[in-house]
Tab-separated table of C-alpha atoms and ligand atoms in Angstrom:
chain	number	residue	atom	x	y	z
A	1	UNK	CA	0.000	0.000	0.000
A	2	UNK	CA	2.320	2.775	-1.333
A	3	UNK	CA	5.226	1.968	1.168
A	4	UNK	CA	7.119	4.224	-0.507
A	5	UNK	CA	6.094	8.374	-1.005
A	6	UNK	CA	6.556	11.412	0.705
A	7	UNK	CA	6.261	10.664	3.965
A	8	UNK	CA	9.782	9.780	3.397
A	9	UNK	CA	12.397	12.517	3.851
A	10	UNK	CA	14.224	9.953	1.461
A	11	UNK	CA	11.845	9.905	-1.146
A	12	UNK	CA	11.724	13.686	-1.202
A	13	UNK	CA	15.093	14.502	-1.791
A	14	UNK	CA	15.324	11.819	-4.917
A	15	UNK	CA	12.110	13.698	-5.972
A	16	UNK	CA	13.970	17.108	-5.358
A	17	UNK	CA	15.848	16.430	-8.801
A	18	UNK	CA	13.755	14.035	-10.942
A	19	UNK	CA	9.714	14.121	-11.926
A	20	UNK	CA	7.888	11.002	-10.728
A	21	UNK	CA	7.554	9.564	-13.796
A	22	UNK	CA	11.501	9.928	-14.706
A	23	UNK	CA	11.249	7.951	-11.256
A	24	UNK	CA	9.169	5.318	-12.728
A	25	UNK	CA	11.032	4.627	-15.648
A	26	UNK	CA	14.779	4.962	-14.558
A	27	UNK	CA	15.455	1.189	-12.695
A	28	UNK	CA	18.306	2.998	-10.511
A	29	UNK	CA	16.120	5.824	-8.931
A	30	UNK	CA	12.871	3.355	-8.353
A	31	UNK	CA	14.994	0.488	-7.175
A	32	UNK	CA	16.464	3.123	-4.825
A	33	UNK	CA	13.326	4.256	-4.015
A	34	UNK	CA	11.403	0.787	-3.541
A	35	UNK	CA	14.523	-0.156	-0.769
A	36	UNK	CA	13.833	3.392	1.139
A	37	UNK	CA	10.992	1.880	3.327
A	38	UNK	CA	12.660	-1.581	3.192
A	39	UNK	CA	15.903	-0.453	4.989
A	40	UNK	CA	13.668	1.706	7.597
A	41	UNK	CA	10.857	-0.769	8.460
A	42	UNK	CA	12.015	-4.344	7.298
A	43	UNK	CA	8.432	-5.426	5.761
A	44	UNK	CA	7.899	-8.628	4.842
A	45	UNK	CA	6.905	-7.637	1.660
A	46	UNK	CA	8.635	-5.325	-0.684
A	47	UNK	CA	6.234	-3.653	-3.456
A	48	UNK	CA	8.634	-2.389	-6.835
A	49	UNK	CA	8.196	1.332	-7.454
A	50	UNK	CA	6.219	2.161	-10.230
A	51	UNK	CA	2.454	3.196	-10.890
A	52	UNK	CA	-0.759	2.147	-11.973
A	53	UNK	CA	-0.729	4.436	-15.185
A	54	UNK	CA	2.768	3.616	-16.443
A	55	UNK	CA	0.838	0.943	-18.466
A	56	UNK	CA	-1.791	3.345	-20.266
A	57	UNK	CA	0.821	5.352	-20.802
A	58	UNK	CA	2.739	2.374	-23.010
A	59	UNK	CA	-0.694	1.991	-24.633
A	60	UNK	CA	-0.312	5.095	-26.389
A	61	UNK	CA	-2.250	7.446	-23.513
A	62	UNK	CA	-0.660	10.595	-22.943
A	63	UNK	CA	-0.075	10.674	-18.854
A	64	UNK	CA	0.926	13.508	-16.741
A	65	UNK	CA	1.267	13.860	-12.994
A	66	UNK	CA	0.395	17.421	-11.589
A	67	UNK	CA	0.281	18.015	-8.200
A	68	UNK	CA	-3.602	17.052	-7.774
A	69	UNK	CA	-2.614	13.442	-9.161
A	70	UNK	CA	-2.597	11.878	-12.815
A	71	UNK	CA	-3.986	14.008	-15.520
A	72	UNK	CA	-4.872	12.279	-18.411
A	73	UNK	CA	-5.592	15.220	-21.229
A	74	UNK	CA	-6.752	12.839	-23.971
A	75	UNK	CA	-9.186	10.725	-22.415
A	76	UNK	CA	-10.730	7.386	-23.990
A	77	UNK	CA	-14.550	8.406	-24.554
A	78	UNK	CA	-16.018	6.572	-27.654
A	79	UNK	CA	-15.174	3.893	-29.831
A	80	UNK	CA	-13.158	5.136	-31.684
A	81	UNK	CA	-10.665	6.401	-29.182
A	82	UNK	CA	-11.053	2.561	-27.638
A	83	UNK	CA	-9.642	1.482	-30.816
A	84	UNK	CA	-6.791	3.571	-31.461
A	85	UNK	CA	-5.724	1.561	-27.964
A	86	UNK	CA	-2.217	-0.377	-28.188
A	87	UNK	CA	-2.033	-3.912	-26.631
A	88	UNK	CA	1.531	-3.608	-26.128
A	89	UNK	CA	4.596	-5.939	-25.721
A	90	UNK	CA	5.999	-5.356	-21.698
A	91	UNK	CA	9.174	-6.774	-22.969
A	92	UNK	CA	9.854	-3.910	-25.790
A	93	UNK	CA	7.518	-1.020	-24.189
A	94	UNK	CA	8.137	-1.286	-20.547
A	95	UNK	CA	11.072	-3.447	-19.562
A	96	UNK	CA	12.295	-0.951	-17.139
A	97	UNK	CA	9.788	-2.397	-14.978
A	98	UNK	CA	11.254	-6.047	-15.595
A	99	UNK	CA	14.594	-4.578	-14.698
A	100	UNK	CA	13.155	-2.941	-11.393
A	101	UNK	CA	11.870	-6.190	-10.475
A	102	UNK	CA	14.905	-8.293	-11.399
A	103	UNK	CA	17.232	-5.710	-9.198
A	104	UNK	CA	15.094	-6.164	-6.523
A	105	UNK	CA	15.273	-9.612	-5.820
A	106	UNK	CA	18.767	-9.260	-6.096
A	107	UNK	CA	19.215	-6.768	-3.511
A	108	UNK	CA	15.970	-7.924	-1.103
A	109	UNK	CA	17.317	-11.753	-1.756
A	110	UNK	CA	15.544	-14.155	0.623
A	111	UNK	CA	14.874	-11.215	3.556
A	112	UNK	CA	11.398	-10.277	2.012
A	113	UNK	CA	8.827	-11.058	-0.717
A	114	UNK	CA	8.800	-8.855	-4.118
A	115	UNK	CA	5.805	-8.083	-4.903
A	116	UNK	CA	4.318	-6.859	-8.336
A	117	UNK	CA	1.261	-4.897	-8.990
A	118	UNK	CA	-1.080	-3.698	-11.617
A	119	UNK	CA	-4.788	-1.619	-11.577
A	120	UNK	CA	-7.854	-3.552	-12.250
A	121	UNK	CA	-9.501	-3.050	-15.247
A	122	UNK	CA	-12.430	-1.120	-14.051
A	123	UNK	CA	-10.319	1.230	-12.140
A	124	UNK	CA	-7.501	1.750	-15.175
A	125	UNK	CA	-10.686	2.383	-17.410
A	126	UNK	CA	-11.922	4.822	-14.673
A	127	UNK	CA	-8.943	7.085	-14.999
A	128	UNK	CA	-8.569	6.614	-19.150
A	129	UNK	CA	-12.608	7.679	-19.528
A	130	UNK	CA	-12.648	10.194	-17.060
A	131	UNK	CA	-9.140	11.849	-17.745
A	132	UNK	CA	-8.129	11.749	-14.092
A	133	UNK	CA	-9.131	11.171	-10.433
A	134	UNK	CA	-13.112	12.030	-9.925
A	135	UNK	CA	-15.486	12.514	-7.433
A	136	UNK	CA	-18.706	11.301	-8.985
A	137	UNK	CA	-17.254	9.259	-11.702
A	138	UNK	CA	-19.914	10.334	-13.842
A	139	UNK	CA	-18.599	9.595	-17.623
A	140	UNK	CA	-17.623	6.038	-16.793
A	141	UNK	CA	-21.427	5.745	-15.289
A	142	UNK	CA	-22.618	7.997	-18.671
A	143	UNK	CA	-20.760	4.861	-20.481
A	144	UNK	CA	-21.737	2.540	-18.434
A	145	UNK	CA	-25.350	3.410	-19.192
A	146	UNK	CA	-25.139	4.643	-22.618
A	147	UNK	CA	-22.713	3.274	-24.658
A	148	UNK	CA	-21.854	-0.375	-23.030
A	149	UNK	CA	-20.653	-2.162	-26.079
A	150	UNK	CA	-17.716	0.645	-26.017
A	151	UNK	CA	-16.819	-0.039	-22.400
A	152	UNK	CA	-17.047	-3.959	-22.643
A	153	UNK	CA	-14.637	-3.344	-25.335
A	154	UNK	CA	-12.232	-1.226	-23.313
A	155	UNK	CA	-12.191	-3.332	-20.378
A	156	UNK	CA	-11.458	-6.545	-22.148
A	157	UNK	CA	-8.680	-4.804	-23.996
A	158	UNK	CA	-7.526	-3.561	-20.186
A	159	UNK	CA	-7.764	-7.115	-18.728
A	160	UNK	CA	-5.900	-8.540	-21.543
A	161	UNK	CA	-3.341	-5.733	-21.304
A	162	UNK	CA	-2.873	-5.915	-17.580
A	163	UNK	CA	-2.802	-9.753	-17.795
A	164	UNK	CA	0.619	-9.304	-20.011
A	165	UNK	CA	1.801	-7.146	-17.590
A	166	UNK	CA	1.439	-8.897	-14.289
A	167	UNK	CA	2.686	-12.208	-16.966
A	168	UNK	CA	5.776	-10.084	-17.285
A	169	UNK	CA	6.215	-8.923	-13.650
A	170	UNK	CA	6.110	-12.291	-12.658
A	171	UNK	CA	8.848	-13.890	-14.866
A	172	UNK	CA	10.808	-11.020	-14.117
A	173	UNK	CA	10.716	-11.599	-10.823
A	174	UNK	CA	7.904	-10.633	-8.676
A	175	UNK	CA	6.690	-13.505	-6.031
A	176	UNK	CA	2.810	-12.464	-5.684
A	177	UNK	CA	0.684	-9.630	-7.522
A	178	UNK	CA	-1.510	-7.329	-6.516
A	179	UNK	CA	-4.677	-6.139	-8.251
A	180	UNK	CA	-5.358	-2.199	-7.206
A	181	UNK	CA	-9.492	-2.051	-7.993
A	182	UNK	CA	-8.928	1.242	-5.794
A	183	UNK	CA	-12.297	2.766	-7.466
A	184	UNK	CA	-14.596	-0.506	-8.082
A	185	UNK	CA	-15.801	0.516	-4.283
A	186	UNK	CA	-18.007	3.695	-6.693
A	187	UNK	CA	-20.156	0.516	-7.787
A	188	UNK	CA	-23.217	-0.606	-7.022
A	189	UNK	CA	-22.906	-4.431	-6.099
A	190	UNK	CA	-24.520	-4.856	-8.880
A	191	UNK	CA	-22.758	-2.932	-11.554
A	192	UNK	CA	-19.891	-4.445	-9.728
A	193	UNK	CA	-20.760	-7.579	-10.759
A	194	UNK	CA	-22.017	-6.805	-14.390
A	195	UNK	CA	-18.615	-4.770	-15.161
A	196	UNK	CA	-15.462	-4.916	-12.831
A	197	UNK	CA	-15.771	-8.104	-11.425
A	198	UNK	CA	-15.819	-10.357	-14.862
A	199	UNK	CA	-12.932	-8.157	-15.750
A	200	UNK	CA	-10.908	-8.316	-12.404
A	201	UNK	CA	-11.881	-12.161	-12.584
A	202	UNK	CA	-10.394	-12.577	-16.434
A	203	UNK	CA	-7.142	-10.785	-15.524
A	204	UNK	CA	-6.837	-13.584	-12.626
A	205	UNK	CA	-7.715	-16.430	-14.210
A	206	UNK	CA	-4.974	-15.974	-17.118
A	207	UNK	CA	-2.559	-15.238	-14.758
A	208	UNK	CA	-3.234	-18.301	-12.381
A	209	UNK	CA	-0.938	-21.053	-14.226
A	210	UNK	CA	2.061	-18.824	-13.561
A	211	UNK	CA	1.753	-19.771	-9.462
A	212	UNK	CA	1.961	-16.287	-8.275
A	213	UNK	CA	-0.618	-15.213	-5.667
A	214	UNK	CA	-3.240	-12.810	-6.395
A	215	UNK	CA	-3.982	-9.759	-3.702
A	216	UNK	CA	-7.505	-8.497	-5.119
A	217	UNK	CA	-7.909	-4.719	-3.349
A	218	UNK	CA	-10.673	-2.334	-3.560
A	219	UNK	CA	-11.431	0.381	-1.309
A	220	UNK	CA	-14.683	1.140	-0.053
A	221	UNK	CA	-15.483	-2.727	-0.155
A	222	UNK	CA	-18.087	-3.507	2.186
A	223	UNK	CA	-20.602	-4.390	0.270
A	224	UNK	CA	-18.462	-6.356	-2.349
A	225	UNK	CA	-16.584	-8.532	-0.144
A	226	UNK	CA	-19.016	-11.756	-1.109
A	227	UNK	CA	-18.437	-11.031	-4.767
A	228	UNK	CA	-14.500	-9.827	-4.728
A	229	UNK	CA	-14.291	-13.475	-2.969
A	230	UNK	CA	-15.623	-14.910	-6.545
A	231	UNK	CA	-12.668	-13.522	-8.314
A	232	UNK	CA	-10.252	-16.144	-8.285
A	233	UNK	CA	-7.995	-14.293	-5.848
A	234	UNK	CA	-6.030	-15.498	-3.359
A	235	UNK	CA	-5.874	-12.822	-1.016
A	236	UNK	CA	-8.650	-9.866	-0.486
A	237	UNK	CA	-7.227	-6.556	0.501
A	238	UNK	CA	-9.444	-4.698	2.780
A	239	UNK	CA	-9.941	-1.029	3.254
A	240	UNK	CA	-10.229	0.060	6.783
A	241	UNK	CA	-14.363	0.494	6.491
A	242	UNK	CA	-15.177	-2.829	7.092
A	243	UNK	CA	-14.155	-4.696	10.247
A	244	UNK	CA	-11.357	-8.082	9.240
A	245	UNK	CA	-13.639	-10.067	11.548
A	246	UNK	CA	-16.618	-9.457	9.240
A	247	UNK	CA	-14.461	-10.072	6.207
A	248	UNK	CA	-13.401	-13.149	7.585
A	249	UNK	CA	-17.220	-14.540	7.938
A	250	UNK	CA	-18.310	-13.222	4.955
A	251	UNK	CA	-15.198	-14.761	2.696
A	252	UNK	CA	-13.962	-17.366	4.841
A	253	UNK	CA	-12.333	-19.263	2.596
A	254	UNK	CA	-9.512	-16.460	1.747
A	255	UNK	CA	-6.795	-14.572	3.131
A	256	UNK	CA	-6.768	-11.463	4.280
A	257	UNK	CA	-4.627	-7.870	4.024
A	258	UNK	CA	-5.439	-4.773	5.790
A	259	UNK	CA	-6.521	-2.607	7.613
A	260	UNK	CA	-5.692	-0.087	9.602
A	261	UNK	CA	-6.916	3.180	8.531
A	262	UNK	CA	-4.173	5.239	7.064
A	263	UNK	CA	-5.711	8.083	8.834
A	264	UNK	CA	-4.929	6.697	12.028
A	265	UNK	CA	-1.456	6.941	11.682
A	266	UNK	CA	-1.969	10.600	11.826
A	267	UNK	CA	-2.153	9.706	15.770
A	268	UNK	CA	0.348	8.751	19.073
A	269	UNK	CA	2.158	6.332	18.431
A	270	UNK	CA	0.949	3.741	21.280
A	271	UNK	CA	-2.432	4.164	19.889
A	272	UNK	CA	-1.379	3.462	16.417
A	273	UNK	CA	0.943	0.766	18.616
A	274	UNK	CA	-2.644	-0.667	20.027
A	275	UNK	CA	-5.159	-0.324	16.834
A	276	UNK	CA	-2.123	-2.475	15.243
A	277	UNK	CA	-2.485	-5.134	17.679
A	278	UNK	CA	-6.371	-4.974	17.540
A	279	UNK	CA	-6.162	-6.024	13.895
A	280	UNK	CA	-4.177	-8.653	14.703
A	281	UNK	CA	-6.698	-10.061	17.274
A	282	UNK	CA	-9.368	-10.076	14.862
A	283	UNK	CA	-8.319	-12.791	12.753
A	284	UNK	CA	-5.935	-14.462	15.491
A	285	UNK	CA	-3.199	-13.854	13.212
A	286	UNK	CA	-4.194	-16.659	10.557
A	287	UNK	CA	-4.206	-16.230	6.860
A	288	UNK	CA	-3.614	-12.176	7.604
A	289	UNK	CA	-1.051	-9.777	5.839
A	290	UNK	CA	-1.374	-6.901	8.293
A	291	UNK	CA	-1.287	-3.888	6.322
A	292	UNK	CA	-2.952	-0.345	5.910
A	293	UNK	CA	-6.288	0.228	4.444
A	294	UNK	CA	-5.150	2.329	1.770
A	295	UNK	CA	-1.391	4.107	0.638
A	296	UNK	CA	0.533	5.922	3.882
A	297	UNK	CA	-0.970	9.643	3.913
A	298	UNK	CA	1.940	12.199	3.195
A	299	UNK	CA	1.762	13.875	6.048
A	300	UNK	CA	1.941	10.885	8.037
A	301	UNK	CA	5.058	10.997	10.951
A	302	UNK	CA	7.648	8.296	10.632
A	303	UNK	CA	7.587	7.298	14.024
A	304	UNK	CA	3.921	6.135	13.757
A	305	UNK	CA	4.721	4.156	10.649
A	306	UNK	CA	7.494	2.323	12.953
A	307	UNK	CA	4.932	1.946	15.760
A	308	UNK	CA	2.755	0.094	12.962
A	309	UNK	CA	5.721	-2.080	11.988
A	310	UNK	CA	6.823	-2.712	15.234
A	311	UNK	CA	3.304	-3.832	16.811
A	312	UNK	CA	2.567	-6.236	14.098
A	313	UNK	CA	5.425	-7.907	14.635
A	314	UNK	CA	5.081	-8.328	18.338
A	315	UNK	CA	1.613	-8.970	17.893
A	316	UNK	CA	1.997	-11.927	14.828
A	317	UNK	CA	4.738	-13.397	16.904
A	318	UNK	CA	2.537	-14.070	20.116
A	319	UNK	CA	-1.030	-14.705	18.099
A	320	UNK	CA	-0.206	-18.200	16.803
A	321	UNK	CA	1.555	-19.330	19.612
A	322	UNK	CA	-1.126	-18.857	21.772
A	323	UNK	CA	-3.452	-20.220	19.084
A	324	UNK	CA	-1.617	-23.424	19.330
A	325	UNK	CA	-1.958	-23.963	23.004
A	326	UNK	CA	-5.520	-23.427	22.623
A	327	UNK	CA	-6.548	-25.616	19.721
A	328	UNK	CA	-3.321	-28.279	19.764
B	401	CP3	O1	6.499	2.113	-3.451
B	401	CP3	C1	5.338	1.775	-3.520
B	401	CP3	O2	4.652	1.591	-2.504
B	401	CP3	C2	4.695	1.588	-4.883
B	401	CP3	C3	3.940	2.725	-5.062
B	401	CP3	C4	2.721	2.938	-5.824
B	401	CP3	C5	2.522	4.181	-6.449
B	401	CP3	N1	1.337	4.157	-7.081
B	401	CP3	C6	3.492	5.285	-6.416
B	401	CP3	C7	2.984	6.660	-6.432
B	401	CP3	C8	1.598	2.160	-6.054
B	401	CP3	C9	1.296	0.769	-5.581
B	401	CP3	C10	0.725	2.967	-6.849
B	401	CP3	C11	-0.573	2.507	-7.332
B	401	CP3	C12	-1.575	3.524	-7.643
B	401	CP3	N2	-1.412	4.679	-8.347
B	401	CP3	C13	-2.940	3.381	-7.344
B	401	CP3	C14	-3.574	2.175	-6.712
B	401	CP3	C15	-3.304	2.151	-5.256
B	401	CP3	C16	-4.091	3.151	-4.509
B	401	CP3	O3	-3.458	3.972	-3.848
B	401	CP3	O4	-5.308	3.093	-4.554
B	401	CP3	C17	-3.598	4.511	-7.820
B	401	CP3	C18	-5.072	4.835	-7.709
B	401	CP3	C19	-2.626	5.332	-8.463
B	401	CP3	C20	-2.828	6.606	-9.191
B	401	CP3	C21	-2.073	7.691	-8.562
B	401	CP3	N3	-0.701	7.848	-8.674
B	401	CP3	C22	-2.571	8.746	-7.769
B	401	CP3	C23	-4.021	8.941	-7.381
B	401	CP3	C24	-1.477	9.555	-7.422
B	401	CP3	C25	-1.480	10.840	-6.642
B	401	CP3	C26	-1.405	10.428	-5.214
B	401	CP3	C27	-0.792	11.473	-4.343
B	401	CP3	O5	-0.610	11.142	-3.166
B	401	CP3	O6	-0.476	12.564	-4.806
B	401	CP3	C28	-0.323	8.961	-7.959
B	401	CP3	C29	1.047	9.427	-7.806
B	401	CP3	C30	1.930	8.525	-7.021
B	401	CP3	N4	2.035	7.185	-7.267
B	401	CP3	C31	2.832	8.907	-5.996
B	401	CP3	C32	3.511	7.743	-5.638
B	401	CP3	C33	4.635	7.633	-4.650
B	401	CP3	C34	3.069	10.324	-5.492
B	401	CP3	C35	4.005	10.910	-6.512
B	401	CP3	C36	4.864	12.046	-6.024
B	401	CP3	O7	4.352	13.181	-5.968
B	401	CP3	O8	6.045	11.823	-5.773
């Protein structure tokens, strides 16, 4: 969940002398930058540097990041524009990523997982149709309603795109994927269904021969959880809305990540120390990846993001022991 930003003093500087995309795409800087919260922390899991949009962008989409976020200043909005969409090859258009990957494996080596990611479908479309972040996300819904045959179109074209992608990241290195549905949450359970789930669910299933787990995470989730558990994914991420106990009943069958509400972090560090160890006691430490909700807030002070670390260790480390006494 965005480990790495600026919340960092680290990151900043780097980001004193190069754009974030000249981050993206240079394997030096974002390996650099993908280690920062590795060397501080010592996570378990390691996510590469990189973002969600660096694949439109090899599609043939011009992307910009401003300081509101990504701008997208040709946005997809009829047929036509769906068509003049590249599927691309990662190895030729984006190997820097591969090479990211690859170089950190080599410098995490056994200490931590490497872990990949990619946007879902629905959410890559949401950023292509609307031409940035949005509040209402009212031309996807204008599509959605209006003109479906042109978003079935662009969100099998995404799913197959992202499914060569998170292909690539894999054989380049990466040990489990996650699948950023960050604005399926928008959705009506139903239109979640009828559009981002199929989608989400195709990218997964021609990914699954290649072994690597699948983290499926959409914020605002509460009322998808039953579905997102239909995916095909391994994991479901969880945003800090819904409780992990009522995650667990209602997909019991998968793992969990989450969920502490990045927000919370904005607090004392023995309370973040004490909502960390709360998680934990939700799920008794089983089948969990204890994580954040959503990406670390900028503002957030390093010494709460260490309290987070520091009480999820303590806290996994005692859970299943205890477990074990209970129910030899
Ligand atoms: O090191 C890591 O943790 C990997 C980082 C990562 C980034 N983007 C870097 C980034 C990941 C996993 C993403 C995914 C991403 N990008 C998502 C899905 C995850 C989520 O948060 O829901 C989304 C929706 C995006 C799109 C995006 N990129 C937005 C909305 C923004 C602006 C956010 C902000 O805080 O300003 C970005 C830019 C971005 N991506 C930054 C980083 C570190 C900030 C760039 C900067 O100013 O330096």
């Amino acid at each position: 969940m965005r480990q790495a930003g600026r919340y960092l003093p680290e990151y900043r500087k780097v980001r004193e002398t190069s754009s974030f995309l000249e981050l993206c795409r240079s394997p030096e800087l974002a390996v650099e930058v993908s280690l920062q919260p590795f060397r501080r922390f010592a996570p378990d899991g390691v996510i590469f540097f990189s973002d969600i949009l660096v694949p439109a962008q090899a599609m043939g989409v011009r992307v910009e990041f401003g300081e509101g976020g990504p701008e997208l200043p040709e946005p997809v909005r009829s047929s036509v524009d769906v068509e003049r969409l590249r599927r691309f090859d990662p190895t030729r258009e984006i190997a820097f990523t591969g090479e990211i990957l690859a170089a950190l494996r080599r410098e995490v080596g056994g200490r931590a997982a490497v872990l990949g990611f990619a946007a879902a479908p629905w959410t890559l479309a949401s950023y292509l149709v609307e031409g940035g972040g949005s509040k209402s996300f009212v031309i996807i819904k204008q599509m959605m309603g209006r003109d479906q045959p042109t978003l079935k179109r662009l969100l099998d074209l995404l799913a197959d795109v992202t499914a060569d992608v998170l292909s690539f990241q894999i054989e380049c290195g990466a040990q489990a994927v996650q699948l950023f549905d960050t604005w399926a949450g928008e959705l009506a359970q139903e239109d979640y269904r009828a559009w981002a789930l199929p989608a989400a669910a195709r990218v997964i299933a021609r990914i699954r021969r290649r072994g690597a787990p699948v983290i499926l995470y959409v914020n605002g989730c509460a009322h998808l959880i039953g579905s997102m558990a239909e995916s095909g994914a391994d994991v479901l991420s969880i945003d800090w809305r819904l409780p992990l106990s009522e995650a667990r009943q209602r997909a019991p069958r998968l793992a969990l990540q989450g969920n502490l509400d990045p927000g919370a972090l904005m607090g004392t560090p023995e309370e973040v120390a004490r909502r960390t160890r709360s998680l934990v006691e939700e799920t008794g430490g089983r089948a969990h990846i204890v994580n954040l909700g959503h990406g670390v807030l900028p503002q957030t002070p390093i010494e709460c993001v260490e309290s987070f670390f520091e009480a999820a260790r303590r806290a996994v480390s005692r859970e299943p022991a205890r477990l074990s006494a209970e129910n030899p």
